[in-house]
XYZ file of C-alpha atoms in Angstrom:
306
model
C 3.049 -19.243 -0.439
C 4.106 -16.027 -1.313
C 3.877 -13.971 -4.835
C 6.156 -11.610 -6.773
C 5.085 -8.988 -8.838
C 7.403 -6.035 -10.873
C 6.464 -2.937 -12.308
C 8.159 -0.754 -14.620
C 10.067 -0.128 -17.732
C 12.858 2.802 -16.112
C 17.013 3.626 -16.236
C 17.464 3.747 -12.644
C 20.621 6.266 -12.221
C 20.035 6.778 -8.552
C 22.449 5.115 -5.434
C 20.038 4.314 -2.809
C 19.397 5.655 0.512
C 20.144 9.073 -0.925
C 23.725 8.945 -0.128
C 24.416 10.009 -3.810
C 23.895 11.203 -7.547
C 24.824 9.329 -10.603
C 22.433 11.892 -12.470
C 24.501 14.199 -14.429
C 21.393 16.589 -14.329
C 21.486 16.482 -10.570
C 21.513 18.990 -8.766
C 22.445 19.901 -4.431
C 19.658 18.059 -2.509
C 19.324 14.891 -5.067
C 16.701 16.665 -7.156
C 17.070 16.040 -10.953
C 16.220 17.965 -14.221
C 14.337 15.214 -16.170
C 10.764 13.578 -15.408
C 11.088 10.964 -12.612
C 9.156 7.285 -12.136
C 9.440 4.673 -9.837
C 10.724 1.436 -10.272
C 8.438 -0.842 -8.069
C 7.981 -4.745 -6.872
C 5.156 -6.530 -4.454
C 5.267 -9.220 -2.594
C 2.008 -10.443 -0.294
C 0.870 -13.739 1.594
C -2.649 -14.250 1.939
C -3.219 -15.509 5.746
C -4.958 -18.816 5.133
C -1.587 -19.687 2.441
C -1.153 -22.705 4.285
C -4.836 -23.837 2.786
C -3.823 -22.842 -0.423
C -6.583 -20.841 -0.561
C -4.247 -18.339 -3.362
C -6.242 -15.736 -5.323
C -5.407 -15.026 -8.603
C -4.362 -11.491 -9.710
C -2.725 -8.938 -7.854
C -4.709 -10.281 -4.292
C -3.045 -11.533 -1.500
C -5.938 -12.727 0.610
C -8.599 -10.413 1.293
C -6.138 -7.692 0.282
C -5.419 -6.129 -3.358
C -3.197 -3.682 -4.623
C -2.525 -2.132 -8.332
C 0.375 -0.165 -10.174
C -0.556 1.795 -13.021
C 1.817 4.111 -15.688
C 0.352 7.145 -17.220
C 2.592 9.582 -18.963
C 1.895 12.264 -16.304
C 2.386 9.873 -13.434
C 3.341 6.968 -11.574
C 0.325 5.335 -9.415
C -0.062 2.928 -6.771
C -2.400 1.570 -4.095
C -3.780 -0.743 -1.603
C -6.771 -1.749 0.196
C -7.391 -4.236 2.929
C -10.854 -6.194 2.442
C -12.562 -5.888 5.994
C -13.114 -9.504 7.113
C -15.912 -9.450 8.876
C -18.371 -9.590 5.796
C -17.155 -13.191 5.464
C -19.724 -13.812 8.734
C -22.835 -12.688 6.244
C -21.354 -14.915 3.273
C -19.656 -11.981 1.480
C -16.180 -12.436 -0.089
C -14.199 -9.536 1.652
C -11.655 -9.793 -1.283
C -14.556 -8.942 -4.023
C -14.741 -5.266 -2.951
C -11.122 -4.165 -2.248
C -10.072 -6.133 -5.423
C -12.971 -4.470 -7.270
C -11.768 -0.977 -6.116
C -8.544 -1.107 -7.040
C -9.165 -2.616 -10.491
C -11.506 0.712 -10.880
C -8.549 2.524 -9.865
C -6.306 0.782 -11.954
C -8.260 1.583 -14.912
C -8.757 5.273 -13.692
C -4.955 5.923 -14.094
C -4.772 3.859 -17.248
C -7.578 6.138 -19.094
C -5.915 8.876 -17.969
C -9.407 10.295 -16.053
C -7.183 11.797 -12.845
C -5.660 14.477 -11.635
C -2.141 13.332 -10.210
C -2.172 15.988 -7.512
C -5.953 14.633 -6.361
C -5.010 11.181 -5.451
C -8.492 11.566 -3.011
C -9.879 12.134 -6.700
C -9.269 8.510 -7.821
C -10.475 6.888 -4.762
C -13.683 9.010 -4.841
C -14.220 8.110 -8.693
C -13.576 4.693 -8.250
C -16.196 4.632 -5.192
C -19.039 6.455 -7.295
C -18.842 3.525 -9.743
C -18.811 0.873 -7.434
C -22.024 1.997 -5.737
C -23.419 2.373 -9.684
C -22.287 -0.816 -10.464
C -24.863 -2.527 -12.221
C -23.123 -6.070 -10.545
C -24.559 -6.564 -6.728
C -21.177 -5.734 -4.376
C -21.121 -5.664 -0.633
C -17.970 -4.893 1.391
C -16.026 -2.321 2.945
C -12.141 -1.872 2.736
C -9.586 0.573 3.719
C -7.550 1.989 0.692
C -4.295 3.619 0.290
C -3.293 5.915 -3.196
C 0.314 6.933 -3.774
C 0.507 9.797 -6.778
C 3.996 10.101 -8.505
C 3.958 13.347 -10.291
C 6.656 12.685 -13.231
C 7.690 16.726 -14.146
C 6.813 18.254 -10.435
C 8.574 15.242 -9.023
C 5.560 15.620 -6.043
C 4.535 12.764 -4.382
C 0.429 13.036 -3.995
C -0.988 10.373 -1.085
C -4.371 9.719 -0.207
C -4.668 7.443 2.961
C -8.460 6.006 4.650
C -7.473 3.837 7.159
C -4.563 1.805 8.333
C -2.855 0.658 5.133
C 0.268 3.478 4.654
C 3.151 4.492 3.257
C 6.612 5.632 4.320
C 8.999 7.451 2.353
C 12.493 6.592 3.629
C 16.147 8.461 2.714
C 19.572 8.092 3.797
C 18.114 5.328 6.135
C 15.304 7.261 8.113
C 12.000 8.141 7.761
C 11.328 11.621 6.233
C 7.405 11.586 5.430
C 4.529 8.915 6.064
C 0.878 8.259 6.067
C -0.883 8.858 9.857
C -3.364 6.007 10.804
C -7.018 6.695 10.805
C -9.148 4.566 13.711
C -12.627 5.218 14.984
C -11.751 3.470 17.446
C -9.695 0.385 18.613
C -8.720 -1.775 15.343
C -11.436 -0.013 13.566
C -10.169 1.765 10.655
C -11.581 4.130 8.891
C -13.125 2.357 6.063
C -14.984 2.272 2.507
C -18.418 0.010 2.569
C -20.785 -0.581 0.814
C -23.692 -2.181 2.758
C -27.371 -3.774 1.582
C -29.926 -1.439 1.790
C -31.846 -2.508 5.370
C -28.125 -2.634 6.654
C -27.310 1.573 5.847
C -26.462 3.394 8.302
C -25.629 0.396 10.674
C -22.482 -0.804 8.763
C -19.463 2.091 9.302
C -19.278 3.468 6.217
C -16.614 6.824 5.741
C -16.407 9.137 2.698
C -13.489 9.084 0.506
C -12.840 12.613 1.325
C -12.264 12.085 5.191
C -9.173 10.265 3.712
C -5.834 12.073 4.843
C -4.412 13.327 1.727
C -0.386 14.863 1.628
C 1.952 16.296 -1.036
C 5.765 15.877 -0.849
C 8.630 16.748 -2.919
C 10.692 13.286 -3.404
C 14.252 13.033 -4.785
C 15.802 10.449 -7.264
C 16.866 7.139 -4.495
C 14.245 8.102 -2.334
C 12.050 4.515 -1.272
C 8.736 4.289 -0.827
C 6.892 1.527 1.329
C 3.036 0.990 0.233
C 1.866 -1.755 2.711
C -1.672 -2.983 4.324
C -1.663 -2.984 8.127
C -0.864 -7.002 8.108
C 3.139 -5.497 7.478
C 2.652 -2.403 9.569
C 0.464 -4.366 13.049
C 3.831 -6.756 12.760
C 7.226 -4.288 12.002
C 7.906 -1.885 13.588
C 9.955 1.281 11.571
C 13.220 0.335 13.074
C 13.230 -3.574 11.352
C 11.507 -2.290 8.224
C 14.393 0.235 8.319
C 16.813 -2.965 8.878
C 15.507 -5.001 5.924
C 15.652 -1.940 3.556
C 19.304 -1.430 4.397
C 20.308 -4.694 2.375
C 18.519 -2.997 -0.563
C 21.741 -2.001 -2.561
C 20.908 -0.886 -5.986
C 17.517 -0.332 -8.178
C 17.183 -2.655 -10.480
C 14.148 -5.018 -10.088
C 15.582 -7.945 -8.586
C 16.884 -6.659 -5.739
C 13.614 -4.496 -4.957
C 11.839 -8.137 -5.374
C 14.411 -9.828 -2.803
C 14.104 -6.864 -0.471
C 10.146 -6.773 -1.235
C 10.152 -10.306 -0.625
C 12.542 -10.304 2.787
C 10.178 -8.163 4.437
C 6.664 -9.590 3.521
C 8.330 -12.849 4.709
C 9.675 -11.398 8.055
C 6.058 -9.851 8.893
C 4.539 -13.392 7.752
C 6.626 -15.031 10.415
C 6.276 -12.704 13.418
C 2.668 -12.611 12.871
C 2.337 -16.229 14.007
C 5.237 -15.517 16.959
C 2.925 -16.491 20.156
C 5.859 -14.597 22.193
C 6.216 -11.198 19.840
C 5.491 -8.220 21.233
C 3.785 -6.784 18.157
C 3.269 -3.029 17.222
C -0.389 -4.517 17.197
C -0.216 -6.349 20.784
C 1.567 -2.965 21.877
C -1.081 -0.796 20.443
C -4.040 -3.382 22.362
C -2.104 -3.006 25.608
C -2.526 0.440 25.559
C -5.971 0.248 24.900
C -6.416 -1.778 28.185
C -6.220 -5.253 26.588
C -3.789 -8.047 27.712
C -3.195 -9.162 24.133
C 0.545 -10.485 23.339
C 2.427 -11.546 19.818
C 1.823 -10.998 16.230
C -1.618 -10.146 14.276
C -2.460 -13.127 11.544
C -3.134 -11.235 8.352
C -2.975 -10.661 4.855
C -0.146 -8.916 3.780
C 0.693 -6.802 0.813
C 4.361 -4.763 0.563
C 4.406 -3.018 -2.664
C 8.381 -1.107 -2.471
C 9.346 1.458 -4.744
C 12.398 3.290 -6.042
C 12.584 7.052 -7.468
C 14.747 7.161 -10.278
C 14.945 8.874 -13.657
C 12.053 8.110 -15.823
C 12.296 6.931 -19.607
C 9.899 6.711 -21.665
């Protein structure tokens, strides 16, 4: 089964798909005068649902995710467990859920600097390998950084979670994938000691970090790989078309419609997956949709009150 979650307290002035301004302060180009937030809802499934094997908090399997508010900023991520460690008796979900808790309470404290979103990840890291509490895992983590008064967008991306930042119905900025190889992302671990240096283990800095200037209506998709290995842009594009105004219900629905889509299509037998598409060109005869967590968090610019 799937779960809701909703973020924010924020007077969303802003049409959608950046086809307009409500925003008497606007200005040409959709920019605005005042500080900016975002209004955002999740929606995940955990793969095994049908076991009801549900997690509580904000974990959707062996994924997790977090919003946080700070009066400078707006934060967000996601991290994808890997599920391997579940072979050595390790629950994948303890680290990635662990790491973005860490971040979570980063943001909240107000210990980060919103234009070093590769800041919070490497923070949150540090005390997770000081943690006095035994933890083994690795995970791939995403950080999206809304700066309120620069109205920047600060990402920090290790692996093959994302983001896209969609206006007027395209694509204008995203996260690029990071793969050692073959469905092995770049990752976080942290491994027992006669296991270092065996178990893949990246620094937070090799994460791919980006700034962008956003504008009020501007939407932006945080999502694991489980959404991104089963839609393609063009039908994430699609879903966020029926996404007609900013208040929280219809970023739920919309949230919602496209965690459920990728849910389905994963277990298609006859899809032609981005995933299956990505094997085949990797010399594998591999055909319909990846089984996998999923986590969508979707988010809407708008005008930020306090």
């Amino acid at each position: 089964m799937f779960s809701v979650l909703s973020y924010g307290r924020l007077v969303a002035r802003a049409v959608l798909g950046g086809l307009s301004q409500t925003d008497p302060r606007a200005g040409g180009g959709g920019g605005g005068g005042g500080d900016y937030g975002l209004v955002t809802a999740g929606c995940g499934f955990g793969k095994d649902f049908r076991k009801g094997l549900l997690k509580k908090g904000a974990c959707y399997g062996d994924d997790a995710c977090f919003v946080a508010r700070h009066r400078s900023a707006d934060v967000l991520g996601v991290a994808d467990g890997v599920g391997g460690w579940r072979d050595y008796g390790v629950d994948p979900s303890q680290f990635s859920g662990t790491l973005m808790r860490t971040c979570e309470r980063l943001v909240k404290e107000g210990r980060f600097v919103p234009s070093n979103p590769i800041g919070i990840l490497t923070t949150s890291y540090c005390e997770l390998l000081q943690n006095k509490v035994p933890l083994l895992g690795s995970s791939t983590a995403c950080i999206v950084v809304l700066d309120r008064t620069s109205h920047r967008l600060h990402t920090a991306n290790l692996g093959d979670s994302g983001f896209l930042v969609v206006r007027g119905g395209e694509v204008v900025h995203r996260s690029d994938e990071q793969q050692h190889y073959f469905n092995t992302p770049f990752q976080l671990s942290i491994a027992p000691p006669e296991a270092e240096g065996v178990v893949l283990s990246d620094s937070p800095d090799a994460a791919d970090s980006t700034s962008f200037d956003v504008q009020l209506g501007d939407i932006i998709l945080t999502a694991t790989d489980g959404l991104f290995d089963n839609m393609p842009d063009y039908m994430i594009l699609q879903e966020l078309k029926k996404l007609k105004n900013s208040n929280y219900e219809s970023i739920q629905q919309t949230a919602r419609s496209i965690a459920e889509q990728a849910h389905e299509l994963a277990y298609d037998p006859n899809y032609m997956s981005p995933f299956a598409q990505f094997a085949c060109d990797n010399g594998l005869n591999v055909r319909g949709g990846k089984p996998d967590d999923i986590t969508v968090l979707l988010s809407i610019v708008a005008e930020y009150t306090d």
